[in-house]
mmCIF file with all atom_site columns, C-alpha atoms in Angstrom:
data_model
loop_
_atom_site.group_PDB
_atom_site.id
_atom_site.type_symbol
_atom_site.label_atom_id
_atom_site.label_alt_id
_atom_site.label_comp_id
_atom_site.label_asym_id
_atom_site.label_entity_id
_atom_site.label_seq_id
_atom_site.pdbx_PDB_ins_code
_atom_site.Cartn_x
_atom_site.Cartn_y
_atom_site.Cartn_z
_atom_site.occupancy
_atom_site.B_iso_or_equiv
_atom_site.pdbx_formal_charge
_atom_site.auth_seq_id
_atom_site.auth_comp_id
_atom_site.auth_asym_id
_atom_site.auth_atom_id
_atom_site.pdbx_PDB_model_num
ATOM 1   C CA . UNK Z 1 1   ? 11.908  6.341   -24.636 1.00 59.00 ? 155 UNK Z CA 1
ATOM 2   C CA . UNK Z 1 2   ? 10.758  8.814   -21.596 1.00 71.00 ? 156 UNK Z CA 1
ATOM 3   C CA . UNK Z 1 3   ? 9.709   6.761   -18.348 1.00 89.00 ? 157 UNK Z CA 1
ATOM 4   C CA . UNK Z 1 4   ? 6.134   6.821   -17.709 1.00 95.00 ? 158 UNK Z CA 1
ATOM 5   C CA . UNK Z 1 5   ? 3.965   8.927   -15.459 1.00 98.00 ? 159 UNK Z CA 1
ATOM 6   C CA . UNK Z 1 6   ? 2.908   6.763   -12.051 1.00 98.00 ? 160 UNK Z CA 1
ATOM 7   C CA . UNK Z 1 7   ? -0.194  6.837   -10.227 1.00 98.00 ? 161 UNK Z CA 1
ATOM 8   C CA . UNK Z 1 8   ? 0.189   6.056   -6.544  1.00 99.00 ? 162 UNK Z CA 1
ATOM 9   C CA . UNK Z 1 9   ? -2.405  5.030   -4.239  1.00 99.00 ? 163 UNK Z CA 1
ATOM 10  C CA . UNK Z 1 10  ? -2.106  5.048   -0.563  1.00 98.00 ? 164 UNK Z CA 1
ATOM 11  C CA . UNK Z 1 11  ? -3.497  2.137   1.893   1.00 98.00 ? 165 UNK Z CA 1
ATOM 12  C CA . UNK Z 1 12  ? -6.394  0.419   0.562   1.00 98.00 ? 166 UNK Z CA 1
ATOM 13  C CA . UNK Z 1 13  ? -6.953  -1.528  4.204   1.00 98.00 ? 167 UNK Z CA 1
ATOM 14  C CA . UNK Z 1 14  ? -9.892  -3.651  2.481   1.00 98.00 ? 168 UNK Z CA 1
ATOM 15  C CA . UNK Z 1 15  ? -12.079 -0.946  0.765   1.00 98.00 ? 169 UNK Z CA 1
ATOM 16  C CA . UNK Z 1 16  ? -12.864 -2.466  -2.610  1.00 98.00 ? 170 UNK Z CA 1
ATOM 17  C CA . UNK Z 1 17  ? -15.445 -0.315  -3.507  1.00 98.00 ? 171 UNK Z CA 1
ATOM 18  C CA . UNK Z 1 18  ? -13.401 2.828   -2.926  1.00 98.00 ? 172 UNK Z CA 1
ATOM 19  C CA . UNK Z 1 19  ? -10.297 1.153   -4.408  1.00 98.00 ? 173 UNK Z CA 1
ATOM 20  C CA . UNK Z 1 20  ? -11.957 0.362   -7.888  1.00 98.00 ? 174 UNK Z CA 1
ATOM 21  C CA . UNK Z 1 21  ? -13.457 3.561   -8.436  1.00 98.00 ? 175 UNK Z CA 1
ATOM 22  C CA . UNK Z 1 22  ? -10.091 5.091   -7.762  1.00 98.00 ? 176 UNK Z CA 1
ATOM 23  C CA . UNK Z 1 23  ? -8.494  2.923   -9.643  1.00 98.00 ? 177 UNK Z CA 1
ATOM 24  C CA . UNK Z 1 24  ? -10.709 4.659   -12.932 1.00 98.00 ? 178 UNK Z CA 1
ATOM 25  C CA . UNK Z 1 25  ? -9.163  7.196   -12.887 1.00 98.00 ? 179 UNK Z CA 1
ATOM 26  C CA . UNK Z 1 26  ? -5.682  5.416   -13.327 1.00 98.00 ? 180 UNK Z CA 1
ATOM 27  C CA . UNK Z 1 27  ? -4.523  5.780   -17.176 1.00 98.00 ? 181 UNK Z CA 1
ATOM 28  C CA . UNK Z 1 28  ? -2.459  2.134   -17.774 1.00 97.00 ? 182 UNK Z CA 1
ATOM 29  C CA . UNK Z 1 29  ? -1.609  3.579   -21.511 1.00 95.00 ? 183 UNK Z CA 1
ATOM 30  C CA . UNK Z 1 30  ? 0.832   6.231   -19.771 1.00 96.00 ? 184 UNK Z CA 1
ATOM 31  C CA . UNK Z 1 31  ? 1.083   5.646   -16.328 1.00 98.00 ? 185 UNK Z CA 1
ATOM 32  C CA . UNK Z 1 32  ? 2.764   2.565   -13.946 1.00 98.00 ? 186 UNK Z CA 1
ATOM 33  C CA . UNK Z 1 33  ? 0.450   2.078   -11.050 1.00 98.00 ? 187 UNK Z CA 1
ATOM 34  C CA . UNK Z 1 34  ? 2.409   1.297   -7.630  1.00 98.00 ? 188 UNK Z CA 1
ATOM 35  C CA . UNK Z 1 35  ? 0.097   0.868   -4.599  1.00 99.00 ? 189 UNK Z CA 1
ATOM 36  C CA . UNK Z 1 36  ? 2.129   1.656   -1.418  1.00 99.00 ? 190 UNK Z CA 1
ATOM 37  C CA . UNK Z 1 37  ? 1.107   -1.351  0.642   1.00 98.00 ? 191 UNK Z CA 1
ATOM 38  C CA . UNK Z 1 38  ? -1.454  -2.284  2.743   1.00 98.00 ? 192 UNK Z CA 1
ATOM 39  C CA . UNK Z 1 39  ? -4.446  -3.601  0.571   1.00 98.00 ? 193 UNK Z CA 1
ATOM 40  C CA . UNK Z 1 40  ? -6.079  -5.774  3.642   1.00 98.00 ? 194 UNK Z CA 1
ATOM 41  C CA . UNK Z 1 41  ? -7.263  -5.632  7.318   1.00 98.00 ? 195 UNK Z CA 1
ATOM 42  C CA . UNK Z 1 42  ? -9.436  -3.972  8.734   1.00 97.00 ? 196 UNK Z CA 1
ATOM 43  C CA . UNK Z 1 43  ? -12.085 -2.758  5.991   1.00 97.00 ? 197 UNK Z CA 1
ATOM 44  C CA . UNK Z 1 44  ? -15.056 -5.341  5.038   1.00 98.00 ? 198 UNK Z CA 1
ATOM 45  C CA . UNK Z 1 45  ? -12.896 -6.563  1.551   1.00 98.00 ? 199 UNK Z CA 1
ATOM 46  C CA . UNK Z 1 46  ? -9.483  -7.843  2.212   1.00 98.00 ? 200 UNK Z CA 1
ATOM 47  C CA . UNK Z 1 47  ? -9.704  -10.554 -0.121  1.00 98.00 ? 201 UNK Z CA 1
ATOM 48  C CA . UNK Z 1 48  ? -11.263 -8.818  -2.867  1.00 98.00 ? 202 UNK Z CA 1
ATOM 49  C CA . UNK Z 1 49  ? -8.672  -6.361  -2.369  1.00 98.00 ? 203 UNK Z CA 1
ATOM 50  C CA . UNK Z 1 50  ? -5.981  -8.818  -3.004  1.00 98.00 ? 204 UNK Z CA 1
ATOM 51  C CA . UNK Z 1 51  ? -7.577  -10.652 -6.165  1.00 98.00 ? 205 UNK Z CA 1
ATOM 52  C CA . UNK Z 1 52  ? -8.152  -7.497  -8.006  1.00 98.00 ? 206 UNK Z CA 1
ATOM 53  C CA . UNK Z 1 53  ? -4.776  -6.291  -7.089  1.00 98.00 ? 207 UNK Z CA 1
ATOM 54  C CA . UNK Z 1 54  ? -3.653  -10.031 -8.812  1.00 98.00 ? 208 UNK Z CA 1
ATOM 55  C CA . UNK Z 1 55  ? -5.821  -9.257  -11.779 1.00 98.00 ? 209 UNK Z CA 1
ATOM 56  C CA . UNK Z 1 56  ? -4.476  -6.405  -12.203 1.00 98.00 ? 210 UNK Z CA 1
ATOM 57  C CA . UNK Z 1 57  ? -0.661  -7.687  -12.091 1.00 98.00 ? 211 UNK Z CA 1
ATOM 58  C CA . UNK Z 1 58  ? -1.706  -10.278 -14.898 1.00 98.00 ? 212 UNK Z CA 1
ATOM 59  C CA . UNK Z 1 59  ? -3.656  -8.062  -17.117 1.00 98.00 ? 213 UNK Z CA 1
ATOM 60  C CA . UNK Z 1 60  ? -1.285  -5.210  -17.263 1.00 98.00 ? 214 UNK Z CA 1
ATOM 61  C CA . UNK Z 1 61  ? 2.303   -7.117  -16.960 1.00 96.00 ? 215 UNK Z CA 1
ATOM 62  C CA . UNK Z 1 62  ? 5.430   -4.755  -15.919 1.00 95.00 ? 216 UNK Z CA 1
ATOM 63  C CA . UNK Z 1 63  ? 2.891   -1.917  -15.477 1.00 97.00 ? 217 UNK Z CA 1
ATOM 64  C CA . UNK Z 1 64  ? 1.667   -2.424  -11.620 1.00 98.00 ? 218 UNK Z CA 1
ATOM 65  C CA . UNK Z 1 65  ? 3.379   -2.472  -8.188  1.00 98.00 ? 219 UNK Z CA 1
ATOM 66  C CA . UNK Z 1 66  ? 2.276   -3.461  -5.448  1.00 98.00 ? 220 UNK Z CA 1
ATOM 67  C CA . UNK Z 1 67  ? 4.143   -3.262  -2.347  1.00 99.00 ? 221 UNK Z CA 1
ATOM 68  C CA . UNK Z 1 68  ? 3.992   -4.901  1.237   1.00 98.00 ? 222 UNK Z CA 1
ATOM 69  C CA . UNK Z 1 69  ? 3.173   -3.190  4.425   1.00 98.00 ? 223 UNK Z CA 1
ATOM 70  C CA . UNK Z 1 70  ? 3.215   -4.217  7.769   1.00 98.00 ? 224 UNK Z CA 1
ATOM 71  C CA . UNK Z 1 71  ? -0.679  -5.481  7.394   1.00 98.00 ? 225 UNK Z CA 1
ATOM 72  C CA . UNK Z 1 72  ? 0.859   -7.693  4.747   1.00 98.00 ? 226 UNK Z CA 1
ATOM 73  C CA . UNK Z 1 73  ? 4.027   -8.677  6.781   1.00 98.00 ? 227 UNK Z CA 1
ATOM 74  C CA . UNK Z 1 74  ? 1.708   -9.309  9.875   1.00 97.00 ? 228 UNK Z CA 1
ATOM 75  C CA . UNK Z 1 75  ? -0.626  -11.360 7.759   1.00 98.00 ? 229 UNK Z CA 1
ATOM 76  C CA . UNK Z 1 76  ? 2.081   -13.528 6.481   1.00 98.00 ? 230 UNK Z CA 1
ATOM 77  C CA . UNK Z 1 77  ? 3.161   -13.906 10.431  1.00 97.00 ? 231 UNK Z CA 1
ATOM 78  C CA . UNK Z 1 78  ? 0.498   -15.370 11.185  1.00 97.00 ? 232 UNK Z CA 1
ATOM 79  C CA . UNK Z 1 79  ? -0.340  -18.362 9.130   1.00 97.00 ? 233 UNK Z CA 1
ATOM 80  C CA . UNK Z 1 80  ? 3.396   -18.977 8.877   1.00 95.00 ? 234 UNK Z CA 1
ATOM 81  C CA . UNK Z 1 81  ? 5.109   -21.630 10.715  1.00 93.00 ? 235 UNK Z CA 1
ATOM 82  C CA . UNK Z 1 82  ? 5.993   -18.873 13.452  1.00 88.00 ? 236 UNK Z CA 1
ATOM 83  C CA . UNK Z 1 83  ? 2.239   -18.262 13.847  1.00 88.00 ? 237 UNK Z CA 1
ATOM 84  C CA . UNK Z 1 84  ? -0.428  -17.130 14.844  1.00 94.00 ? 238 UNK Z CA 1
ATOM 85  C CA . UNK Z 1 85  ? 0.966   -13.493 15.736  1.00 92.00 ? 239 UNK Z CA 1
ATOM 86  C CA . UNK Z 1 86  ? -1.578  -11.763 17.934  1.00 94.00 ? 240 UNK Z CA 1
ATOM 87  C CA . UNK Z 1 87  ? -0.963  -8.502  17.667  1.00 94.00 ? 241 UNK Z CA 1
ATOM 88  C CA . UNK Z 1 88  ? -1.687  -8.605  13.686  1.00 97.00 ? 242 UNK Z CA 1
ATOM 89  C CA . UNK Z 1 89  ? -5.162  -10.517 15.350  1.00 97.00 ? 243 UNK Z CA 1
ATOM 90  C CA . UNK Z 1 90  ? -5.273  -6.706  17.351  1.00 95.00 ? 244 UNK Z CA 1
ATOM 91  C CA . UNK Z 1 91  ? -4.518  -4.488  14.227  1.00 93.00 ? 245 UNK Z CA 1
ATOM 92  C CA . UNK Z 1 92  ? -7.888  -5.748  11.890  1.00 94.00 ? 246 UNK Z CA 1
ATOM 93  C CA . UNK Z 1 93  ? -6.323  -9.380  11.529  1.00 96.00 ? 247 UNK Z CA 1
ATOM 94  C CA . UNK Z 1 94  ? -9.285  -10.890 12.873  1.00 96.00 ? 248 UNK Z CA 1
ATOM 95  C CA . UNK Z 1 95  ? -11.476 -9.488  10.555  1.00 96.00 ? 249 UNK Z CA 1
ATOM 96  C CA . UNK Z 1 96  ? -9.496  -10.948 7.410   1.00 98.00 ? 250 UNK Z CA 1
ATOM 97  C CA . UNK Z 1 97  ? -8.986  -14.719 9.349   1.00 98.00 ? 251 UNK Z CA 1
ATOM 98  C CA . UNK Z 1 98  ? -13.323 -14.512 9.667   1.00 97.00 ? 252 UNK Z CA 1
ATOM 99  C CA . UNK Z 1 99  ? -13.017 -12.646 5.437   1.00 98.00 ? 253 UNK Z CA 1
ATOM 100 C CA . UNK Z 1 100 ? -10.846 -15.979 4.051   1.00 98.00 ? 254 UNK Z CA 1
ATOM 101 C CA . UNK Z 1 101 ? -12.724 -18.437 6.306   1.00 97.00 ? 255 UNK Z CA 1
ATOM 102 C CA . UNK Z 1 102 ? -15.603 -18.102 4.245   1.00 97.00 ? 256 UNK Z CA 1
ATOM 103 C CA . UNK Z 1 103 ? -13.469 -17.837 1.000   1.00 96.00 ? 257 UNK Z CA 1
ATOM 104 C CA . UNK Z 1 104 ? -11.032 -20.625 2.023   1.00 97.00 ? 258 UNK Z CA 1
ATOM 105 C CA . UNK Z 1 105 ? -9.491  -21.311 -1.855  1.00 98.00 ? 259 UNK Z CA 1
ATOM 106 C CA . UNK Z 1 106 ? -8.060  -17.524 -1.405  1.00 98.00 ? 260 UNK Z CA 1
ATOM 107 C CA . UNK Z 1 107 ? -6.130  -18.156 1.045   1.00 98.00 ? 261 UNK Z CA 1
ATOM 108 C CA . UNK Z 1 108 ? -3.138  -20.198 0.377   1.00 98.00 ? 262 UNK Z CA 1
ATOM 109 C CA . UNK Z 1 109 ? -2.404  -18.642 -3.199  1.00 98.00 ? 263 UNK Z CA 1
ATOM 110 C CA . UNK Z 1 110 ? -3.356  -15.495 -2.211  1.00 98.00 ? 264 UNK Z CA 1
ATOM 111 C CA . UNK Z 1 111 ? -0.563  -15.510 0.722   1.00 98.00 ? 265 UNK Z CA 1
ATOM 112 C CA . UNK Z 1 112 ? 2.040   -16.830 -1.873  1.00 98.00 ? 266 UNK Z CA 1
ATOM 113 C CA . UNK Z 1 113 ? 1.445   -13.665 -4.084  1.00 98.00 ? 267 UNK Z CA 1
ATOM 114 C CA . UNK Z 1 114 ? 1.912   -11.585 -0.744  1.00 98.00 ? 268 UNK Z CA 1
ATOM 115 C CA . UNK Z 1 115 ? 4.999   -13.464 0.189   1.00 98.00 ? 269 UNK Z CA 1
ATOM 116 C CA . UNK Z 1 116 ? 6.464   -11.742 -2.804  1.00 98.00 ? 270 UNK Z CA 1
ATOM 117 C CA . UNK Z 1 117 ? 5.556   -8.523  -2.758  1.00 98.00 ? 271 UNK Z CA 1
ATOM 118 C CA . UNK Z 1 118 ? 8.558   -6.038  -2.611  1.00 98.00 ? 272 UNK Z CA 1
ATOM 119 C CA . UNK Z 1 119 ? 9.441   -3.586  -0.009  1.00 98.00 ? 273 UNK Z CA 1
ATOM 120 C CA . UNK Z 1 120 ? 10.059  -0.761  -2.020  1.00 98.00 ? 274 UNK Z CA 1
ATOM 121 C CA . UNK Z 1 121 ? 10.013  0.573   -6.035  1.00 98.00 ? 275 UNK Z CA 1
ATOM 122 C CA . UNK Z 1 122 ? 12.567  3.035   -7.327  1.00 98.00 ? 276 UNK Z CA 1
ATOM 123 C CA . UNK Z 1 123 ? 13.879  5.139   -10.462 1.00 97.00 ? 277 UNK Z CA 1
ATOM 124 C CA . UNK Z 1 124 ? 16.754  7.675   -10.019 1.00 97.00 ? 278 UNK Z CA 1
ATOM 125 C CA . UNK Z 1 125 ? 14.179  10.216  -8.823  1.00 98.00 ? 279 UNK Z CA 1
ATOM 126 C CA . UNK Z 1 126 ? 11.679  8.642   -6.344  1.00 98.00 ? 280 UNK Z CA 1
ATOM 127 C CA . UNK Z 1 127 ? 11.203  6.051   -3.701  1.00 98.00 ? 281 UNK Z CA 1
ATOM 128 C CA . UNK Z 1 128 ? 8.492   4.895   -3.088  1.00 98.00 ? 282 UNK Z CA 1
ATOM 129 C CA . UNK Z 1 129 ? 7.827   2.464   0.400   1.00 98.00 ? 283 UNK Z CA 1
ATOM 130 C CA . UNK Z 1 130 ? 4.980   1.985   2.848   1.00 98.00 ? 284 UNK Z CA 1
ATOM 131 C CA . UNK Z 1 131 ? 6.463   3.727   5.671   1.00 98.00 ? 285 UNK Z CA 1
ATOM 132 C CA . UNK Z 1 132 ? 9.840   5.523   4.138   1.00 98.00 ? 286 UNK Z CA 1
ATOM 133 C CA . UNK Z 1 133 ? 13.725  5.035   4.926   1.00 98.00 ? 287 UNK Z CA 1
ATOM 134 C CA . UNK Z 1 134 ? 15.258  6.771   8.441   1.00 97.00 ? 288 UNK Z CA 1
ATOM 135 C CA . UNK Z 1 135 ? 18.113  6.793   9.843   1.00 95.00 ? 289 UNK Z CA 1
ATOM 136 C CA . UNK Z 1 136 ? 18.439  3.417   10.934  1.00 96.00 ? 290 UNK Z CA 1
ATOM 137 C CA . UNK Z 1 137 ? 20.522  0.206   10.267  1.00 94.00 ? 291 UNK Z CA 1
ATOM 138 C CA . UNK Z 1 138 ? 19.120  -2.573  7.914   1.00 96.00 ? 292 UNK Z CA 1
ATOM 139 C CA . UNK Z 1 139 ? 15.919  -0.934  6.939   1.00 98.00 ? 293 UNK Z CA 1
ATOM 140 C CA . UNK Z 1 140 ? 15.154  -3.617  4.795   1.00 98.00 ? 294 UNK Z CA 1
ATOM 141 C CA . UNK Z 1 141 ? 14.627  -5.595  7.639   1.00 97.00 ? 295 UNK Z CA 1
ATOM 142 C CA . UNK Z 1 142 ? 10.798  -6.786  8.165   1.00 96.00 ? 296 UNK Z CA 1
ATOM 143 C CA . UNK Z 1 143 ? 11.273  -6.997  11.778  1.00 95.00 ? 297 UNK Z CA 1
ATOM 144 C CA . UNK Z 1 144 ? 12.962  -3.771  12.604  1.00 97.00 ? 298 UNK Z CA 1
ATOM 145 C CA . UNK Z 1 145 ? 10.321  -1.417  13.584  1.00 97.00 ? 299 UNK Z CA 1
ATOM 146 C CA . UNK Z 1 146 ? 12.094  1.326   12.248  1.00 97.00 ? 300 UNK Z CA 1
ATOM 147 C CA . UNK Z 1 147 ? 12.393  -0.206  8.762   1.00 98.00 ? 301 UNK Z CA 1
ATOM 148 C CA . UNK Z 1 148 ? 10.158  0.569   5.482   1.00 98.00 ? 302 UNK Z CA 1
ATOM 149 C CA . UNK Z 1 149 ? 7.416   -0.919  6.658   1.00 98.00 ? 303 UNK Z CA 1
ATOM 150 C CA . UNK Z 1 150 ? 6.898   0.022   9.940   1.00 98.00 ? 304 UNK Z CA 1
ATOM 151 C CA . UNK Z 1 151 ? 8.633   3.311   10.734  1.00 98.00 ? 305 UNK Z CA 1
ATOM 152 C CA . UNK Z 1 152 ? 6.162   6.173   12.047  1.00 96.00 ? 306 UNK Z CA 1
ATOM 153 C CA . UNK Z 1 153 ? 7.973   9.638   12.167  1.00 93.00 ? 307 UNK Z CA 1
ATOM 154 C CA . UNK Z 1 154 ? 10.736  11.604  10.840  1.00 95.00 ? 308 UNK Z CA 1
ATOM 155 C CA . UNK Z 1 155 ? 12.476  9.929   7.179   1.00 98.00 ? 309 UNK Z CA 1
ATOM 156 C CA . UNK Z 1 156 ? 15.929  10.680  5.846   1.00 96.00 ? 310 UNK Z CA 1
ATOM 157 C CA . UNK Z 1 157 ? 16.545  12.622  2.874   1.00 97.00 ? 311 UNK Z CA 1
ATOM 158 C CA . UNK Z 1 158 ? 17.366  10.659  0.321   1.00 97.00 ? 312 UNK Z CA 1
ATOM 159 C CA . UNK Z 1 159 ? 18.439  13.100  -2.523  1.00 96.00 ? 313 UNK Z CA 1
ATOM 160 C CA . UNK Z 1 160 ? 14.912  12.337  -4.098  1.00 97.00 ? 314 UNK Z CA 1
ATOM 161 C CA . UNK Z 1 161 ? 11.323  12.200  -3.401  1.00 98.00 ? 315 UNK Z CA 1
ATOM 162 C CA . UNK Z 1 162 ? 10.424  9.990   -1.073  1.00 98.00 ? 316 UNK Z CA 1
ATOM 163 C CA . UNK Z 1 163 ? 6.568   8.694   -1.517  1.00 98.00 ? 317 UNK Z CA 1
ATOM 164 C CA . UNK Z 1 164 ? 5.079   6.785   1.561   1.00 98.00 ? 318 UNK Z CA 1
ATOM 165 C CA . UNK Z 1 165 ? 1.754   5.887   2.969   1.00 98.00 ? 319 UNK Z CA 1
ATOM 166 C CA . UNK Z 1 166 ? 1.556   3.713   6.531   1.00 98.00 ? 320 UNK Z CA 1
ATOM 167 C CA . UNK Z 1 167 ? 0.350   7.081   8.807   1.00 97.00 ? 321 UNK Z CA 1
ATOM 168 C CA . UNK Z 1 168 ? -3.031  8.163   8.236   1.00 97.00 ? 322 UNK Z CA 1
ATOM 169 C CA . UNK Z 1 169 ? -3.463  11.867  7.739   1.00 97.00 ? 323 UNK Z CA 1
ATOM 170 C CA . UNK Z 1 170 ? -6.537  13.969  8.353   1.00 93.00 ? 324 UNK Z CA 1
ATOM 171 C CA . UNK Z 1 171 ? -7.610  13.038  4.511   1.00 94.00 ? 325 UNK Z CA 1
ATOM 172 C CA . UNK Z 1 172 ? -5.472  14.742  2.730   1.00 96.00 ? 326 UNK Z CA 1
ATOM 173 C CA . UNK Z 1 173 ? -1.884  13.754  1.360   1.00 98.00 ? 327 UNK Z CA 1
ATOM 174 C CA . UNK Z 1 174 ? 1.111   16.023  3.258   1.00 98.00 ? 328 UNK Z CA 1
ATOM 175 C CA . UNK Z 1 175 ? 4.092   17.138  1.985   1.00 98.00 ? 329 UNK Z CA 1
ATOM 176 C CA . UNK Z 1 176 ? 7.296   17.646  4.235   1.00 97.00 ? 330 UNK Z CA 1
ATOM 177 C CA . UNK Z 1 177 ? 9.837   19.986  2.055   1.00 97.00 ? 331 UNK Z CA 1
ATOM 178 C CA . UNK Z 1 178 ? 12.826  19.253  4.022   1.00 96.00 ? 332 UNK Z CA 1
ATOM 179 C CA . UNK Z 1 179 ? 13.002  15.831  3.907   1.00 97.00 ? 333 UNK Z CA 1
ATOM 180 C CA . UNK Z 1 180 ? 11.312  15.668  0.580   1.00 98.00 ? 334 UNK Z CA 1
ATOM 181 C CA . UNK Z 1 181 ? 8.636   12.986  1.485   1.00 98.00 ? 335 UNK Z CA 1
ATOM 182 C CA . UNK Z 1 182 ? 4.953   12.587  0.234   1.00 98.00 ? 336 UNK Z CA 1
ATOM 183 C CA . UNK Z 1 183 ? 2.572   11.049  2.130   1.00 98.00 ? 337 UNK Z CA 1
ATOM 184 C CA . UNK Z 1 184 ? -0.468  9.242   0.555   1.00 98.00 ? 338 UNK Z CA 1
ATOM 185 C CA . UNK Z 1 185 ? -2.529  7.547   3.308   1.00 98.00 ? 339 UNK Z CA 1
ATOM 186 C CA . UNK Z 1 186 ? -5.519  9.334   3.555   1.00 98.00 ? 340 UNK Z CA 1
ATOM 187 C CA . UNK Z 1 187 ? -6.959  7.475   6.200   1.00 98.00 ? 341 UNK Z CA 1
ATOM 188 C CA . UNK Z 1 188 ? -9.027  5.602   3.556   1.00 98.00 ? 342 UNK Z CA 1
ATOM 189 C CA . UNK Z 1 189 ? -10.654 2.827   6.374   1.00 97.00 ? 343 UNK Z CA 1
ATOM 190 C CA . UNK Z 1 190 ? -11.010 5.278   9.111   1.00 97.00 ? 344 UNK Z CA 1
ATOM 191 C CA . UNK Z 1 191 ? -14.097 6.841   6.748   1.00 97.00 ? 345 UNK Z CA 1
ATOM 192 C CA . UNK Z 1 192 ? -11.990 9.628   4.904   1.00 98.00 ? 346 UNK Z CA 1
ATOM 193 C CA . UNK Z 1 193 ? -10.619 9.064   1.589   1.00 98.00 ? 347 UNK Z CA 1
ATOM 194 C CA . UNK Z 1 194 ? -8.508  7.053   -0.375  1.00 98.00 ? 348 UNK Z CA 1
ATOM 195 C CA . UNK Z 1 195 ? -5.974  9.166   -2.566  1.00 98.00 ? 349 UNK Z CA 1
ATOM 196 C CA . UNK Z 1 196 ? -4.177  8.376   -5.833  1.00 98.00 ? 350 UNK Z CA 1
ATOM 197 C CA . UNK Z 1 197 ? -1.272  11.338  -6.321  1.00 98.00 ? 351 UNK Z CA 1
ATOM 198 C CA . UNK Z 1 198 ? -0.142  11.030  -10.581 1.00 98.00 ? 352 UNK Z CA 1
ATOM 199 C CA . UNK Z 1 199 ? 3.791   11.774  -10.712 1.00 98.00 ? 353 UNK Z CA 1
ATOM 200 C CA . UNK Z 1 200 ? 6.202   12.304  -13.520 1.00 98.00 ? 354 UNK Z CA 1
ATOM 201 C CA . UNK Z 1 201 ? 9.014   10.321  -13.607 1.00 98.00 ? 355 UNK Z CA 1
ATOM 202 C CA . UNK Z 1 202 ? 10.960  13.090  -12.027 1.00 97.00 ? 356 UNK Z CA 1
ATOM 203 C CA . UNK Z 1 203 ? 8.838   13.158  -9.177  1.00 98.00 ? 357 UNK Z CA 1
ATOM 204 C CA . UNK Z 1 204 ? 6.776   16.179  -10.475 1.00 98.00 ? 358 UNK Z CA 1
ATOM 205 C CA . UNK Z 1 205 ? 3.022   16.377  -8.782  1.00 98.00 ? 359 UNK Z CA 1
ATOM 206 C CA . UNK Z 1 206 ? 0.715   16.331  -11.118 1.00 98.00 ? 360 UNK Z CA 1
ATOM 207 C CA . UNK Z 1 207 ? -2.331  15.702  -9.731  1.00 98.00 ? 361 UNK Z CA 1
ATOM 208 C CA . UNK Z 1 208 ? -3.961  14.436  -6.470  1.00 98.00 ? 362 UNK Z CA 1
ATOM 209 C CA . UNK Z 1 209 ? -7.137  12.436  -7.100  1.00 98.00 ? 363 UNK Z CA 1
ATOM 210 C CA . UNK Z 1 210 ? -9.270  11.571  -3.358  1.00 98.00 ? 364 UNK Z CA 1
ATOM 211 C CA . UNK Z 1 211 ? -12.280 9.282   -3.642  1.00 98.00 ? 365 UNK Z CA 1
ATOM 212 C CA . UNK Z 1 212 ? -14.142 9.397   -0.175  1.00 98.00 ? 366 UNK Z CA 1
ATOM 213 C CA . UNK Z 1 213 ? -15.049 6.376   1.102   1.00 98.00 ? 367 UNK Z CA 1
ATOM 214 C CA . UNK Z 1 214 ? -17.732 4.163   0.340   1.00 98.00 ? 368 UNK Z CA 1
ATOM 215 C CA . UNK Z 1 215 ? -19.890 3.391   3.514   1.00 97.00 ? 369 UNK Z CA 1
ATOM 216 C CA . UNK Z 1 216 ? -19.833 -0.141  2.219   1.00 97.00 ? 370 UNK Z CA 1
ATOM 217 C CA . UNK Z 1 217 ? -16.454 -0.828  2.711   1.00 98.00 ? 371 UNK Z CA 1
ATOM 218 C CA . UNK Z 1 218 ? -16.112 0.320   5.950   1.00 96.00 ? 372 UNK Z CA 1
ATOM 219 C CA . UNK Z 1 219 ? -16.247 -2.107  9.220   1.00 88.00 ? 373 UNK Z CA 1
ATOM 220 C CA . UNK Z 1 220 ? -19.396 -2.471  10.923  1.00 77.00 ? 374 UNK Z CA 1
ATOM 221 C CA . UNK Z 1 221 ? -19.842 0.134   13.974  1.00 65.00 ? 375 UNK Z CA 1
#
């Protein structure tokens, strides 16, 4: 049996509205849905964000990934026992402490679902992680600032196609041909778009599907 097609969404950052009606046009009969990381901070929605993305996991089982980004990791800094973490405070963490205040129920089971997200999905012909594999030892490693979820420039080949979100473009996905990495994050929270590219299971692009931001989700001026 052939793999299936994958739809891949870049960083969410707490735009419900923006992340459901992309997520219409994802087609669950043929395609896997990964979601590069980052589904809270910053926009009005984290916790929405998270539940549907938990719906989701439990209505189509096997068929949905959703990976952690350094919102998540920073998130799950900071109401750990090594908590609170500031700078995740700095990055939009404030907003999401004030979001689950007044949803207080969504917190702790909502953290144990992010505790378990993985840092990365792969098939011999993509890779798919928040911010991408460099040149750099343990990359794997949550704390190393060059690792998958953290790293901000130049990847490493990796004899396949890399797909990554973490760096907001100017609202449109980029392609690097050298290093063979595609980059999703379309600056969804900063009032662009949010993108969903559709692969083969070979990599191929298929299509690239941008939904511009609802004004709704985005933080208040």
């Amino acid at each position: 049996m052939a793999e299936m097609n994958l739809f891949v969404i870049g960083d969410v950052h707490g735009c419900r509205a923006t992340f459901e009606e992309l997520l219409g046009h994802w087609q669950p009969a043929t395609e896997r849905l990964v979601q590069v990381g980052d589904l809270v901070d910053r926009g009005r929605f984290s916790p929405e964000c998270v539940a549907l993305a938990i719906s989701l996991e439990v209505r189509y089982p096997g068929q949905t990934v959703f990976l952690k980004g350094n919102h998540e990791a920073g998130m799950l800094q900071h109401f750990g026992p090594h908590g609170p973490h500031a700078p995740w405070l700095s990055w939009g963490g404030r907003t999401t402490v004030a979001q689950y205040r007044a949803r207080p129920a969504l917190l702790a089971p909502h953290l144990a679902w992010l505790s378990q997200r993985p840092l990365y999905w792969q098939n011999d012909h993509l890779l798919i992680s928040h911010a991408g594999f460099a040149d750099t030892p343990d990359p794997l490693d949550e704390a190393n600032f060059d690792g998958v979820i953290w790293r901000r420039g130049p990847l490493r080949p990796m004899g396949r196609r890399q797909v990554i979100g973490h760096t907001p473009t100017t609202g449109q996905p980029t392609f690097d041909p050298i290093t063979n990495v595609l980059n999703v994050d379309t600056g969804a929270v900063f009032g662009q778009c949010l993108t969903g590219v559709r692969l083969t299971a070979t990599g191929e692009l298929l299509a690239e599907i941008a939904v511009p931001t609802h004004p709704s989700d985005l933080p208040a001026a």
